[in-house]
Amino acid sequence: MKDLSALELDALAEIFNISVGRSASVLSELTGESVTMSVPMVHILSPERVIDLFGMAHQRLTCISQYFTGSFSGEAMLMFPEQSSLEVVRLMLGSQVPLEQLSEIEQDALSEIGNIILNACFAAIADMLQDDFSCQLPELTVAEVYEILHRGQNGHSVLFIQIQLGLEQRDLEGYLAFLMGSESELMLQKALSVFLTGVQG
Amino acid sequence: MLLFEQALNKLQSGVMILDSELNVIFVNHWLVESFTQVSVVQGSVLTELLPELSSQRIYTCIRQALDRGLPAVLSPALNRTPLPLYSKGKTDAEPFAQMIRIQPIKHDNKSYCMLEVQDVSTMMHRERLLNQQAKKLNQMALTDELTGVANRRCFNSLLEHAIAEATRQSSALSLLFFDIDCFKLYNDHLGHQAGDYCLSKITRVLSEHIKLTQGIDRAASLARYGGEEFCIILPNIAPDDAVAFAESFRHVIETIGLPHPASPVSSVVTASFGISGFKAGKSDTFTSIVLKADNALYRAKASGRNQVVLANKE
């Protein structure tokens, strides 16, 4: 993806901000816990740069991903460092499970949490593109970051978004990433500039 | 009946297809049977049969699938029983725990969605048992068998946690080490059973005393470091102030009055105390404060036992 202008990045941040805001309120309602999400930071980076910048080399991440196809295709994912993913799901479920790995029930719950956040993003992107695309069910994997980010086409950059999840006075960092083909990148950029012209005009 | 339909009716989980008006286009045998209180059949409208659904998350998910083509997962931990489904033959008041997946389907330019429903009550039950077992094992791994107080492994994590907390809050933290005076002589003289009794009696009385003493943080903890050596972590108390507390602990042990005929110090069981503290920003580490407390304890023993010694300030 060619570099986006500051204005375009801001517009994307705004779109994702609305999405994560909506998902935060859904999650609060669902869990009965207060869930907040900070204004997301949007980056477009190569997988190597992501790993470098976020100090994630050899870090294991829990990743909830959904494939999407249509005029805009690729894989969208929500990721947490493995340890934080345990905290996220246990704080949300209000449970104190002594196990060091995600249990089956927790994996399902985490898939749902990811599904809620990713769906909100899809809905916002579809609104901006004024087009629907079809999505698949979420899949949960635990793997090293390198492995996860290289599932897309080689040499492509990643639309990478940092989010802070606030849960019971804890701040947990998570990431959203979109791995796309070059056509989808172009689509997104075109849609962004149309969107921005609309806003400015 | 189409072959596919027959196959879906043999399935041991639920399948339902809805159109955009929420008409039931297809519902398989398993699901019909599980709706024991309403009769959901082909042609019925889901929200007319189950009006309560319209205020629930499952309804939002169905609409999202139909209107926007977005799939959804309803996990049993976050939505225990989205649908009123009951196990066959069980007149339980509770519906069974469910895992539901909702997927959009486009057919002839029309939007449909498919609900896939699983009974996951066995999994829920299994995990509850597993958690209980894990909790029990955890407890066993962290408790000293003889005295019931925290063991050394637990002490390590408690102290690490206390140091992290003191660093974060820039608060005070004291660490006390104490040792029963001439415990080997006690054992040699009265036997190991008496020795065991002595240790468990002292920890029991001291735990109670710590709990009831005003000014001691509720996070304070007593642990057995090994043999006859114990430690007490006192959060939010500076080492200088910990001296008075340690003095009271020493006094409590002496007052229990367990006879110690072989002791050169006293006629009853006594203990020596060493105190160190943690100051955030200084070079203190886990190892250094343990070492300092242990050194102070050594000096307390070297200068006659049954006393409290504060570690040197640097």
JSON list of N, CA and C in Angstrom, two decimals, chain A residues 106-131:
[
{"chain": "A", "resi": 106, "resn": "GLU", "atom": "N", "xyz": [-13.11, -20.41, 27.30]},
{"chain": "A", "resi": 106, "resn": "GLU", "atom": "CA", "xyz": [-12.50, -19.09, 27.15]},
{"chain": "A", "resi": 106, "resn": "GLU", "atom": "C", "xyz": [-12.15, -18.79, 25.69]},
{"chain": "A", "resi": 107, "resn": "GLN", "atom": "N", "xyz": [-11.73, -19.84, 24.97]},
{"chain": "A", "resi": 107, "resn": "GLN", "atom": "CA", "xyz": [-11.45, -19.64, 23.54]},
{"chain": "A", "resi": 107, "resn": "GLN", "atom": "C", "xyz": [-12.69, -19.21, 22.80]},
{"chain": "A", "resi": 108, "resn": "ASP", "atom": "N", "xyz": [-13.81, -19.86, 23.12]},
{"chain": "A", "resi": 108, "resn": "ASP", "atom": "CA", "xyz": [-15.07, -19.49, 22.47]},
{"chain": "A", "resi": 108, "resn": "ASP", "atom": "C", "xyz": [-15.47, -18.06, 22.83]},
{"chain": "A", "resi": 109, "resn": "ALA", "atom": "N", "xyz": [-15.29, -17.72, 24.11]},
{"chain": "A", "resi": 109, "resn": "ALA", "atom": "CA", "xyz": [-15.66, -16.37, 24.54]},
{"chain": "A", "resi": 109, "resn": "ALA", "atom": "C", "xyz": [-14.79, -15.34, 23.84]},
{"chain": "A", "resi": 110, "resn": "LEU", "atom": "N", "xyz": [-13.49, -15.65, 23.72]},
{"chain": "A", "resi": 110, "resn": "LEU", "atom": "CA", "xyz": [-12.58, -14.73, 23.06]},
{"chain": "A", "resi": 110, "resn": "LEU", "atom": "C", "xyz": [-12.92, -14.59, 21.58]},
{"chain": "A", "resi": 111, "resn": "SER", "atom": "N", "xyz": [-13.34, -15.69, 20.96]},
{"chain": "A", "resi": 111, "resn": "SER", "atom": "CA", "xyz": [-13.78, -15.62, 19.56]},
{"chain": "A", "resi": 111, "resn": "SER", "atom": "C", "xyz": [-14.95, -14.67, 19.43]},
{"chain": "A", "resi": 112, "resn": "GLU", "atom": "N", "xyz": [-15.86, -14.75, 20.39]},
{"chain": "A", "resi": 112, "resn": "GLU", "atom": "CA", "xyz": [-17.03, -13.87, 20.33]},
{"chain": "A", "resi": 112, "resn": "GLU", "atom": "C", "xyz": [-16.62, -12.41, 20.53]},
{"chain": "A", "resi": 113, "resn": "ILE", "atom": "N", "xyz": [-15.71, -12.17, 21.48]},
{"chain": "A", "resi": 113, "resn": "ILE", "atom": "CA", "xyz": [-15.24, -10.80, 21.72]},
{"chain": "A", "resi": 113, "resn": "ILE", "atom": "C", "xyz": [-14.59, -10.25, 20.45]},
{"chain": "A", "resi": 114, "resn": "GLY", "atom": "N", "xyz": [-13.75, -11.08, 19.82]},
{"chain": "A", "resi": 114, "resn": "GLY", "atom": "CA", "xyz": [-13.11, -10.67, 18.57]},
{"chain": "A", "resi": 114, "resn": "GLY", "atom": "C", "xyz": [-14.13, -10.42, 17.48]},
{"chain": "A", "resi": 115, "resn": "ASN", "atom": "N", "xyz": [-15.11, -11.31, 17.40]},
{"chain": "A", "resi": 115, "resn": "ASN", "atom": "CA", "xyz": [-16.17, -11.21, 16.40]},
{"chain": "A", "resi": 115, "resn": "ASN", "atom": "C", "xyz": [-16.94, -9.89, 16.54]},
{"chain": "A", "resi": 116, "resn": "ILE", "atom": "N", "xyz": [-17.21, -9.49, 17.77]},
{"chain": "A", "resi": 116, "resn": "ILE", "atom": "CA", "xyz": [-17.95, -8.25, 18.01]},
{"chain": "A", "resi": 116, "resn": "ILE", "atom": "C", "xyz": [-17.13, -7.04, 17.53]},
{"chain": "A", "resi": 117, "resn": "ILE", "atom": "N", "xyz": [-15.85, -7.03, 17.89]},
{"chain": "A", "resi": 117, "resn": "ILE", "atom": "CA", "xyz": [-15.00, -5.90, 17.51]},
{"chain": "A", "resi": 117, "resn": "ILE", "atom": "C", "xyz": [-14.77, -5.86, 16.00]},
{"chain": "A", "resi": 118, "resn": "LEU", "atom": "N", "xyz": [-14.48, -7.03, 15.42]},
{"chain": "A", "resi": 118, "resn": "LEU", "atom": "CA", "xyz": [-14.21, -7.07, 13.98]},
{"chain": "A", "resi": 118, "resn": "LEU", "atom": "C", "xyz": [-15.47, -6.74, 13.17]},
{"chain": "A", "resi": 119, "resn": "ASN", "atom": "N", "xyz": [-16.62, -7.26, 13.60]},
{"chain": "A", "resi": 119, "resn": "ASN", "atom": "CA", "xyz": [-17.87, -6.95, 12.89]},
{"chain": "A", "resi": 119, "resn": "ASN", "atom": "C", "xyz": [-18.15, -5.45, 12.87]},
{"chain": "A", "resi": 120, "resn": "ALA", "atom": "N", "xyz": [-17.87, -4.79, 14.01]},
{"chain": "A", "resi": 120, "resn": "ALA", "atom": "CA", "xyz": [-18.10, -3.35, 14.07]},
{"chain": "A", "resi": 120, "resn": "ALA", "atom": "C", "xyz": [-17.19, -2.64, 13.07]},
{"chain": "A", "resi": 121, "resn": "CYS", "atom": "N", "xyz": [-15.97, -3.13, 12.92]},
{"chain": "A", "resi": 121, "resn": "CYS", "atom": "CA", "xyz": [-15.04, -2.54, 11.94]},
{"chain": "A", "resi": 121, "resn": "CYS", "atom": "C", "xyz": [-15.53, -2.80, 10.51]},
{"chain": "A", "resi": 122, "resn": "PHE", "atom": "N", "xyz": [-15.97, -4.04, 10.25]},
{"chain": "A", "resi": 122, "resn": "PHE", "atom": "CA", "xyz": [-16.48, -4.37, 8.92]},
{"chain": "A", "resi": 122, "resn": "PHE", "atom": "C", "xyz": [-17.66, -3.47, 8.55]},
{"chain": "A", "resi": 123, "resn": "ALA", "atom": "N", "xyz": [-18.56, -3.30, 9.52]},
{"chain": "A", "resi": 123, "resn": "ALA", "atom": "CA", "xyz": [-19.75, -2.49, 9.25]},
{"chain": "A", "resi": 123, "resn": "ALA", "atom": "C", "xyz": [-19.35, -1.07, 8.89]},
{"chain": "A", "resi": 124, "resn": "ALA", "atom": "N", "xyz": [-18.37, -0.53, 9.62]},
{"chain": "A", "resi": 124, "resn": "ALA", "atom": "CA", "xyz": [-17.94, 0.85, 9.36]},
{"chain": "A", "resi": 124, "resn": "ALA", "atom": "C", "xyz": [-17.26, 0.95, 8.00]},
{"chain": "A", "resi": 125, "resn": "ILE", "atom": "N", "xyz": [-16.43, -0.04, 7.67]},
{"chain": "A", "resi": 125, "resn": "ILE", "atom": "CA", "xyz": [-15.74, -0.01, 6.37]},
{"chain": "A", "resi": 125, "resn": "ILE", "atom": "C", "xyz": [-16.75, -0.17, 5.23]},
{"chain": "A", "resi": 126, "resn": "ALA", "atom": "N", "xyz": [-17.74, -1.05, 5.44]},
{"chain": "A", "resi": 126, "resn": "ALA", "atom": "CA", "xyz": [-18.77, -1.25, 4.41]},
{"chain": "A", "resi": 126, "resn": "ALA", "atom": "C", "xyz": [-19.54, 0.04, 4.18]},
{"chain": "A", "resi": 127, "resn": "ASP", "atom": "N", "xyz": [-19.81, 0.75, 5.27]},
{"chain": "A", "resi": 127, "resn": "ASP", "atom": "CA", "xyz": [-20.51, 2.03, 5.13]},
{"chain": "A", "resi": 127, "resn": "ASP", "atom": "C", "xyz": [-19.69, 3.01, 4.30]},
{"chain": "A", "resi": 128, "resn": "MET", "atom": "N", "xyz": [-18.39, 3.02, 4.57]},
{"chain": "A", "resi": 128, "resn": "MET", "atom": "CA", "xyz": [-17.53, 3.96, 3.87]},
{"chain": "A", "resi": 128, "resn": "MET", "atom": "C", "xyz": [-17.41, 3.57, 2.40]},
{"chain": "A", "resi": 129, "resn": "LEU", "atom": "N", "xyz": [-17.29, 2.26, 2.14]},
{"chain": "A", "resi": 129, "resn": "LEU", "atom": "CA", "xyz": [-17.16, 1.80, 0.76]},
{"chain": "A", "resi": 129, "resn": "LEU", "atom": "C", "xyz": [-18.52, 1.77, 0.07]},
{"chain": "A", "resi": 130, "resn": "GLN", "atom": "N", "xyz": [-19.56, 1.90, 0.83]},
{"chain": "A", "resi": 130, "resn": "GLN", "atom": "CA", "xyz": [-20.94, 1.76, 0.35]},
{"chain": "A", "resi": 130, "resn": "GLN", "atom": "C", "xyz": [-21.10, 0.47, -0.42]},
{"chain": "A", "resi": 131, "resn": "ASP", "atom": "N", "xyz": [-20.61, -0.58, 0.21]},
{"chain": "A", "resi": 131, "resn": "ASP", "atom": "CA", "xyz": [-20.64, -1.89, -0.43]},
{"chain": "A", "resi": 131, "resn": "ASP", "atom": "C", "xyz": [-20.60, -2.93, 0.68]}
]
